[in-house]
Amino acid sequence: TLASEGLVLDRMGFIGLWKVVVVKNLPYSDMRRVGKIPKLLPHRLFPSARYSIWLDSKLRLQFDPLLILEYFLWRKGYEYAISNHYDRHCVWEEVSQNKKLNKYNHTIIDEQFAFYQADGLKRFNASDPNKLLPSNVPEGSFIIRAHTPMSNLFSCLWFNEVERFTPRDQLSFAYTYQKLRRENPGKPFHLNMFKVNKSMEFNHP
């Protein structure tokens, strides 16, 4: 926690350059879903912000945020960047792993997965030269966004799936992305899916 690291809020609510924002009147009793609000909807929480960076609690930011935006977005014209899973790349594998580890109610996971398959979710094929992404399963601990119309639309659609089925957002990422691309063929969405490696300037505490 911040307190355990000797970091305390000043009287204006800042820690150094950072202002801590406390979100009240939480809409869910399930804290797993509550956590998806800042993760997936930063453009709704901070409507005047042009960019956002999400780090989950196991990571620490150790680099200038502007350099992160430059490296992951601006350098190649991306509007959304997310880390892929270090081990799994297919939603079929992710479903099995979630059930094996009892991450959520098995019946609801099965209903979600059956719905996605019926609505066009494609199995990941690493050898397919026309695959949309290098992986269909995000790691999700590190997300960088430009708050563009397509980026915001994707974020809202992804959140809708988290609300409709399970808060296991890795299960709904590929379905949301594939459907967005399928239903908006004339509107490009520039997404950068990258591997997390030790050379990056953020790490585990």
PDB file of C-alpha atoms in Angstrom:
ATOM      1  CA  THR A   1       0.000   0.000   0.000  1.00  0.00           C
ATOM      2  CA  LEU A   2       0.996   3.640  -0.287  1.00  0.00           C
ATOM      3  CA  ALA A   3       1.159   3.988   3.491  1.00  0.00           C
ATOM      4  CA  SER A   4       3.478   0.997   3.856  1.00  0.00           C
ATOM      5  CA  GLU A   5       5.844   2.675   1.397  1.00  0.00           C
ATOM      6  CA  GLY A   6       5.856   5.892   3.394  1.00  0.00           C
ATOM      7  CA  LEU A   7       3.728   7.789   0.875  1.00  0.00           C
ATOM      8  CA  VAL A   8       0.980   9.977   2.301  1.00  0.00           C
ATOM      9  CA  LEU A   9      -1.492  12.410   0.795  1.00  0.00           C
ATOM     10  CA  ASP A  10      -0.879  16.096   1.314  1.00  0.00           C
ATOM     11  CA  ARG A  11      -3.768  18.371   2.293  1.00  0.00           C
ATOM     12  CA  MET A  12      -4.680  18.864  -1.381  1.00  0.00           C
ATOM     13  CA  GLY A  13      -4.893  15.141  -2.061  1.00  0.00           C
ATOM     14  CA  PHE A  14      -1.595  14.842  -3.932  1.00  0.00           C
ATOM     15  CA  ILE A  15       1.348  12.491  -3.632  1.00  0.00           C
ATOM     16  CA  GLY A  16       4.121  14.339  -5.423  1.00  0.00           C
ATOM     17  CA  LEU A  17       2.783  15.238  -8.865  1.00  0.00           C
ATOM     18  CA  TRP A  18      -0.054  12.731  -8.661  1.00  0.00           C
ATOM     19  CA  LYS A  19      -3.543  13.594  -7.462  1.00  0.00           C
ATOM     20  CA  VAL A  20      -5.368  10.694  -5.849  1.00  0.00           C
ATOM     21  CA  VAL A  21      -9.026  10.502  -6.904  1.00  0.00           C
ATOM     22  CA  VAL A  22     -11.410   8.590  -4.631  1.00  0.00           C
ATOM     23  CA  VAL A  23     -14.400   7.120  -6.473  1.00  0.00           C
ATOM     24  CA  LYS A  24     -17.537   6.893  -4.327  1.00  0.00           C
ATOM     25  CA  ASN A  25     -21.019   5.412  -4.745  1.00  0.00           C
ATOM     26  CA  LEU A  26     -19.675   2.201  -6.259  1.00  0.00           C
ATOM     27  CA  PRO A  27     -22.267   0.489  -8.480  1.00  0.00           C
ATOM     28  CA  TYR A  28     -21.376  -3.144  -7.683  1.00  0.00           C
ATOM     29  CA  SER A  29     -20.984  -5.218  -4.545  1.00  0.00           C
ATOM     30  CA  ASP A  30     -18.569  -7.487  -6.431  1.00  0.00           C
ATOM     31  CA  MET A  31     -15.207  -5.740  -6.091  1.00  0.00           C
ATOM     32  CA  ARG A  32     -13.880  -7.615  -9.118  1.00  0.00           C
ATOM     33  CA  ARG A  33     -16.390  -5.740 -11.254  1.00  0.00           C
ATOM     34  CA  VAL A  34     -15.734  -2.473  -9.434  1.00  0.00           C
ATOM     35  CA  GLY A  35     -12.068  -2.768 -10.387  1.00  0.00           C
ATOM     36  CA  LYS A  36     -12.990  -2.942 -14.065  1.00  0.00           C
ATOM     37  CA  ILE A  37     -14.402   0.601 -13.986  1.00  0.00           C
ATOM     38  CA  PRO A  38     -11.041   2.416 -13.793  1.00  0.00           C
ATOM     39  CA  LYS A  39      -9.396  -0.327 -15.839  1.00  0.00           C
ATOM     40  CA  LEU A  40     -11.783  -0.241 -18.796  1.00  0.00           C
ATOM     41  CA  LEU A  41     -13.580   3.106 -18.525  1.00  0.00           C
ATOM     42  CA  PRO A  42     -10.964   5.782 -17.742  1.00  0.00           C
ATOM     43  CA  HIS A  43     -12.423   7.997 -20.475  1.00  0.00           C
ATOM     44  CA  ARG A  44     -15.699   8.048 -18.525  1.00  0.00           C
ATOM     45  CA  LEU A  45     -14.053   8.759 -15.173  1.00  0.00           C
ATOM     46  CA  PHE A  46     -11.792  11.462 -16.618  1.00  0.00           C
ATOM     47  CA  PRO A  47     -13.643  12.876 -19.641  1.00  0.00           C
ATOM     48  CA  SER A  48     -11.188  15.727 -20.177  1.00  0.00           C
ATOM     49  CA  ALA A  49      -8.172  13.392 -20.341  1.00  0.00           C
ATOM     50  CA  ARG A  50      -6.734  12.674 -23.774  1.00  0.00           C
ATOM     51  CA  TYR A  51      -4.710   9.643 -22.678  1.00  0.00           C
ATOM     52  CA  SER A  52      -4.640   7.117 -19.857  1.00  0.00           C
ATOM     53  CA  ILE A  53      -2.255   4.453 -18.561  1.00  0.00           C
ATOM     54  CA  TRP A  54      -3.489   1.508 -16.510  1.00  0.00           C
ATOM     55  CA  LEU A  55      -1.135  -0.444 -14.264  1.00  0.00           C
ATOM     56  CA  ASP A  56      -2.459  -3.095 -11.938  1.00  0.00           C
ATOM     57  CA  SER A  57      -1.270  -3.431  -8.357  1.00  0.00           C
ATOM     58  CA  LYS A  58       1.616  -5.778  -9.127  1.00  0.00           C
ATOM     59  CA  LEU A  59       3.380  -3.172 -11.283  1.00  0.00           C
ATOM     60  CA  ARG A  60       5.087   0.134 -10.540  1.00  0.00           C
ATOM     61  CA  LEU A  61       5.517   2.986 -13.000  1.00  0.00           C
ATOM     62  CA  GLN A  62       9.212   3.856 -13.262  1.00  0.00           C
ATOM     63  CA  PHE A  63       9.266   5.838 -16.477  1.00  0.00           C
ATOM     64  CA  ASP A  64       8.067   9.215 -17.696  1.00  0.00           C
ATOM     65  CA  PRO A  65       4.428   8.718 -18.816  1.00  0.00           C
ATOM     66  CA  LEU A  66       5.074  10.803 -21.937  1.00  0.00           C
ATOM     67  CA  LEU A  67       7.826   8.418 -22.998  1.00  0.00           C
ATOM     68  CA  ILE A  68       5.458   5.487 -22.477  1.00  0.00           C
ATOM     69  CA  LEU A  69       2.894   7.158 -24.732  1.00  0.00           C
ATOM     70  CA  GLU A  70       5.577   7.829 -27.326  1.00  0.00           C
ATOM     71  CA  TYR A  71       6.897   4.265 -27.297  1.00  0.00           C
ATOM     72  CA  PHE A  72       3.616   2.357 -27.294  1.00  0.00           C
ATOM     73  CA  LEU A  73       1.295   4.730 -29.173  1.00  0.00           C
ATOM     74  CA  TRP A  74       2.785   7.695 -30.976  1.00  0.00           C
ATOM     75  CA  ARG A  75       5.805   6.036 -32.548  1.00  0.00           C
ATOM     76  CA  LYS A  76       3.714   3.865 -34.875  1.00  0.00           C
ATOM     77  CA  GLY A  77       0.356   5.608 -34.778  1.00  0.00           C
ATOM     78  CA  TYR A  78      -1.470   3.315 -32.361  1.00  0.00           C
ATOM     79  CA  GLU A  79      -4.431   4.422 -30.265  1.00  0.00           C
ATOM     80  CA  TYR A  80      -4.621   1.465 -27.876  1.00  0.00           C
ATOM     81  CA  ALA A  81      -1.865  -0.763 -26.500  1.00  0.00           C
ATOM     82  CA  ILE A  82      -2.181  -3.791 -24.236  1.00  0.00           C
ATOM     83  CA  SER A  83       0.167  -6.535 -23.094  1.00  0.00           C
ATOM     84  CA  ASN A  84      -0.590 -10.069 -24.234  1.00  0.00           C
ATOM     85  CA  HIS A  85      -0.628 -13.072 -21.931  1.00  0.00           C
ATOM     86  CA  TYR A  86       2.795 -14.527 -21.206  1.00  0.00           C
ATOM     87  CA  ASP A  87       1.631 -18.126 -21.735  1.00  0.00           C
ATOM     88  CA  ARG A  88      -1.838 -18.509 -23.237  1.00  0.00           C
ATOM     89  CA  HIS A  89      -2.984 -17.146 -26.603  1.00  0.00           C
ATOM     90  CA  CYS A  90      -6.323 -18.832 -27.307  1.00  0.00           C
ATOM     91  CA  VAL A  91      -9.607 -18.147 -25.529  1.00  0.00           C
ATOM     92  CA  TRP A  92     -10.300 -21.893 -25.510  1.00  0.00           C
ATOM     93  CA  GLU A  93      -7.208 -22.334 -23.305  1.00  0.00           C
ATOM     94  CA  GLU A  94      -8.179 -19.388 -21.105  1.00  0.00           C
ATOM     95  CA  VAL A  95     -11.649 -20.821 -20.513  1.00  0.00           C
ATOM     96  CA  SER A  96     -10.159 -24.162 -19.443  1.00  0.00           C
ATOM     97  CA  GLN A  97      -7.679 -22.479 -17.118  1.00  0.00           C
ATOM     98  CA  ASN A  98     -10.340 -20.299 -15.487  1.00  0.00           C
ATOM     99  CA  LYS A  99     -12.459 -23.363 -14.770  1.00  0.00           C
ATOM    100  CA  LYS A 100      -9.504 -25.417 -13.592  1.00  0.00           C
ATOM    101  CA  LEU A 101      -8.576 -22.724 -11.058  1.00  0.00           C
ATOM    102  CA  ASN A 102     -12.226 -22.011 -10.174  1.00  0.00           C
ATOM    103  CA  LYS A 103     -11.863 -18.349 -11.062  1.00  0.00           C
ATOM    104  CA  TYR A 104     -15.613 -17.978 -11.522  1.00  0.00           C
ATOM    105  CA  ASN A 105     -18.849 -19.945 -11.659  1.00  0.00           C
ATOM    106  CA  HIS A 106     -18.380 -22.684 -14.276  1.00  0.00           C
ATOM    107  CA  THR A 107     -21.939 -22.506 -15.565  1.00  0.00           C
ATOM    108  CA  ILE A 108     -21.686 -18.778 -16.277  1.00  0.00           C
ATOM    109  CA  ILE A 109     -18.309 -19.239 -17.985  1.00  0.00           C
ATOM    110  CA  ASP A 110     -19.817 -21.987 -20.175  1.00  0.00           C
ATOM    111  CA  GLU A 111     -22.794 -19.775 -21.057  1.00  0.00           C
ATOM    112  CA  GLN A 112     -20.472 -16.910 -21.953  1.00  0.00           C
ATOM    113  CA  PHE A 113     -18.216 -19.079 -24.088  1.00  0.00           C
ATOM    114  CA  ALA A 114     -21.137 -20.744 -25.892  1.00  0.00           C
ATOM    115  CA  PHE A 115     -22.639 -17.344 -26.668  1.00  0.00           C
ATOM    116  CA  TYR A 116     -19.332 -16.066 -28.058  1.00  0.00           C
ATOM    117  CA  GLN A 117     -18.842 -19.082 -30.300  1.00  0.00           C
ATOM    118  CA  ALA A 118     -22.390 -18.778 -31.624  1.00  0.00           C
ATOM    119  CA  ASP A 119     -21.754 -15.094 -32.320  1.00  0.00           C
ATOM    120  CA  GLY A 120     -18.611 -15.682 -34.359  1.00  0.00           C
ATOM    121  CA  LEU A 121     -15.633 -15.966 -31.992  1.00  0.00           C
ATOM    122  CA  LYS A 122     -12.769 -17.567 -33.898  1.00  0.00           C
ATOM    123  CA  ARG A 123     -10.196 -19.913 -32.407  1.00  0.00           C
ATOM    124  CA  PHE A 124      -6.682 -18.447 -32.366  1.00  0.00           C
ATOM    125  CA  ASN A 125      -4.313 -19.836 -35.005  1.00  0.00           C
ATOM    126  CA  ALA A 126      -0.726 -18.659 -34.583  1.00  0.00           C
ATOM    127  CA  SER A 127       0.196 -19.784 -38.113  1.00  0.00           C
ATOM    128  CA  ASP A 128      -2.611 -17.828 -39.782  1.00  0.00           C
ATOM    129  CA  PRO A 129      -0.992 -14.985 -41.768  1.00  0.00           C
ATOM    130  CA  ASN A 130      -4.272 -13.056 -41.607  1.00  0.00           C
ATOM    131  CA  LYS A 131      -4.798 -13.271 -37.843  1.00  0.00           C
ATOM    132  CA  LEU A 132      -6.057  -9.995 -36.401  1.00  0.00           C
ATOM    133  CA  LEU A 133      -3.815 -10.033 -33.315  1.00  0.00           C
ATOM    134  CA  PRO A 134      -0.628 -11.800 -32.159  1.00  0.00           C
ATOM    135  CA  SER A 135      -2.685 -13.283 -29.301  1.00  0.00           C
ATOM    136  CA  ASN A 136      -6.348 -13.542 -28.354  1.00  0.00           C
ATOM    137  CA  VAL A 137      -5.649 -13.413 -24.618  1.00  0.00           C
ATOM    138  CA  PRO A 138      -4.368 -10.227 -22.976  1.00  0.00           C
ATOM    139  CA  GLU A 139      -2.356 -10.196 -19.784  1.00  0.00           C
ATOM    140  CA  GLY A 140      -4.096  -6.915 -19.099  1.00  0.00           C
ATOM    141  CA  SER A 141      -1.863  -5.553 -16.359  1.00  0.00           C
ATOM    142  CA  PHE A 142      -0.612  -2.699 -18.553  1.00  0.00           C
ATOM    143  CA  ILE A 143      -2.904  -0.736 -20.885  1.00  0.00           C
ATOM    144  CA  ILE A 144      -2.112   2.521 -22.690  1.00  0.00           C
ATOM    145  CA  ARG A 145      -4.899   4.443 -24.422  1.00  0.00           C
ATOM    146  CA  ALA A 146      -5.499   7.482 -26.517  1.00  0.00           C
ATOM    147  CA  HIS A 147      -9.088   8.480 -25.825  1.00  0.00           C
ATOM    148  CA  THR A 148     -10.139   8.397 -29.464  1.00  0.00           C
ATOM    149  CA  PRO A 149     -13.670   7.486 -30.592  1.00  0.00           C
ATOM    150  CA  MET A 150     -12.693   3.935 -31.585  1.00  0.00           C
ATOM    151  CA  SER A 151     -10.593   3.367 -28.478  1.00  0.00           C
ATOM    152  CA  ASN A 152     -13.439   4.583 -26.277  1.00  0.00           C
ATOM    153  CA  LEU A 153     -15.953   2.441 -28.157  1.00  0.00           C
ATOM    154  CA  PHE A 154     -13.818  -0.659 -27.714  1.00  0.00           C
ATOM    155  CA  SER A 155     -13.394   0.055 -24.003  1.00  0.00           C
ATOM    156  CA  CYS A 156     -17.150   0.490 -23.519  1.00  0.00           C
ATOM    157  CA  LEU A 157     -17.982  -2.664 -25.468  1.00  0.00           C
ATOM    158  CA  TRP A 158     -15.428  -4.652 -23.486  1.00  0.00           C
ATOM    159  CA  PHE A 159     -16.873  -3.356 -20.224  1.00  0.00           C
ATOM    160  CA  ASN A 160     -20.357  -4.330 -21.403  1.00  0.00           C
ATOM    161  CA  GLU A 161     -19.184  -7.941 -21.676  1.00  0.00           C
ATOM    162  CA  VAL A 162     -17.663  -7.839 -18.191  1.00  0.00           C
ATOM    163  CA  GLU A 163     -20.990  -6.604 -16.857  1.00  0.00           C
ATOM    164  CA  ARG A 164     -23.079  -9.049 -18.868  1.00  0.00           C
ATOM    165  CA  PHE A 165     -21.153 -12.224 -18.053  1.00  0.00           C
ATOM    166  CA  THR A 166     -18.070 -12.553 -15.846  1.00  0.00           C
ATOM    167  CA  PRO A 167     -15.500 -10.018 -14.602  1.00  0.00           C
ATOM    168  CA  ARG A 168     -12.790 -12.234 -16.114  1.00  0.00           C
ATOM    169  CA  ASP A 169     -11.957  -9.709 -18.824  1.00  0.00           C
ATOM    170  CA  GLN A 170      -9.469 -12.013 -20.553  1.00  0.00           C
ATOM    171  CA  LEU A 171     -12.411 -14.159 -21.659  1.00  0.00           C
ATOM    172  CA  SER A 172     -14.183 -11.322 -23.463  1.00  0.00           C
ATOM    173  CA  PHE A 173     -11.279  -9.385 -25.004  1.00  0.00           C
ATOM    174  CA  ALA A 174     -10.980 -11.295 -28.297  1.00  0.00           C
ATOM    175  CA  TYR A 175     -14.742 -11.528 -28.806  1.00  0.00           C
ATOM    176  CA  THR A 176     -15.108  -7.777 -28.294  1.00  0.00           C
ATOM    177  CA  TYR A 177     -12.223  -6.970 -30.627  1.00  0.00           C
ATOM    178  CA  GLN A 178     -13.333  -9.349 -33.377  1.00  0.00           C
ATOM    179  CA  LYS A 179     -16.919  -8.092 -33.276  1.00  0.00           C
ATOM    180  CA  LEU A 180     -15.813  -4.451 -33.306  1.00  0.00           C
ATOM    181  CA  ARG A 181     -13.703  -5.081 -36.400  1.00  0.00           C
ATOM    182  CA  ARG A 182     -16.423  -7.123 -38.073  1.00  0.00           C
ATOM    183  CA  GLU A 183     -19.132  -4.505 -37.543  1.00  0.00           C
ATOM    184  CA  ASN A 184     -16.962  -1.480 -38.383  1.00  0.00           C
ATOM    185  CA  PRO A 185     -15.066  -2.511 -41.529  1.00  0.00           C
ATOM    186  CA  GLY A 186     -14.566   1.063 -42.685  1.00  0.00           C
ATOM    187  CA  LYS A 187     -13.294   2.371 -39.353  1.00  0.00           C
ATOM    188  CA  PRO A 188      -9.746   1.301 -38.516  1.00  0.00           C
ATOM    189  CA  PHE A 189      -8.844   0.635 -34.907  1.00  0.00           C
ATOM    190  CA  HIS A 190      -5.097   0.801 -34.356  1.00  0.00           C
ATOM    191  CA  LEU A 191      -4.341  -1.628 -31.525  1.00  0.00           C
ATOM    192  CA  ASN A 192      -0.836  -2.552 -30.409  1.00  0.00           C
ATOM    193  CA  MET A 193      -0.614  -5.896 -28.604  1.00  0.00           C
ATOM    194  CA  PHE A 194       2.860  -6.375 -27.200  1.00  0.00           C
ATOM    195  CA  LYS A 195       4.877  -8.758 -25.076  1.00  0.00           C
ATOM    196  CA  VAL A 196       5.950  -7.660 -21.617  1.00  0.00           C
ATOM    197  CA  ASN A 197       9.659  -8.207 -21.131  1.00  0.00           C
ATOM    198  CA  LYS A 198      12.306  -7.396 -18.569  1.00  0.00           C
ATOM    199  CA  SER A 199      13.729  -4.512 -20.576  1.00  0.00           C
ATOM    200  CA  MET A 200      10.614  -2.411 -19.969  1.00  0.00           C
ATOM    201  CA  GLU A 201      10.889   0.283 -17.344  1.00  0.00           C
ATOM    202  CA  PHE A 202       8.219  -1.037 -15.018  1.00  0.00           C
ATOM    203  CA  ASN A 203       8.481  -4.047 -12.778  1.00  0.00           C
ATOM    204  CA  HIS A 204       7.107  -5.974  -9.873  1.00  0.00           C
ATOM    205  CA  PRO A 205       7.601  -4.324  -6.494  1.00  0.00           C
TER     206      PRO A 205
END
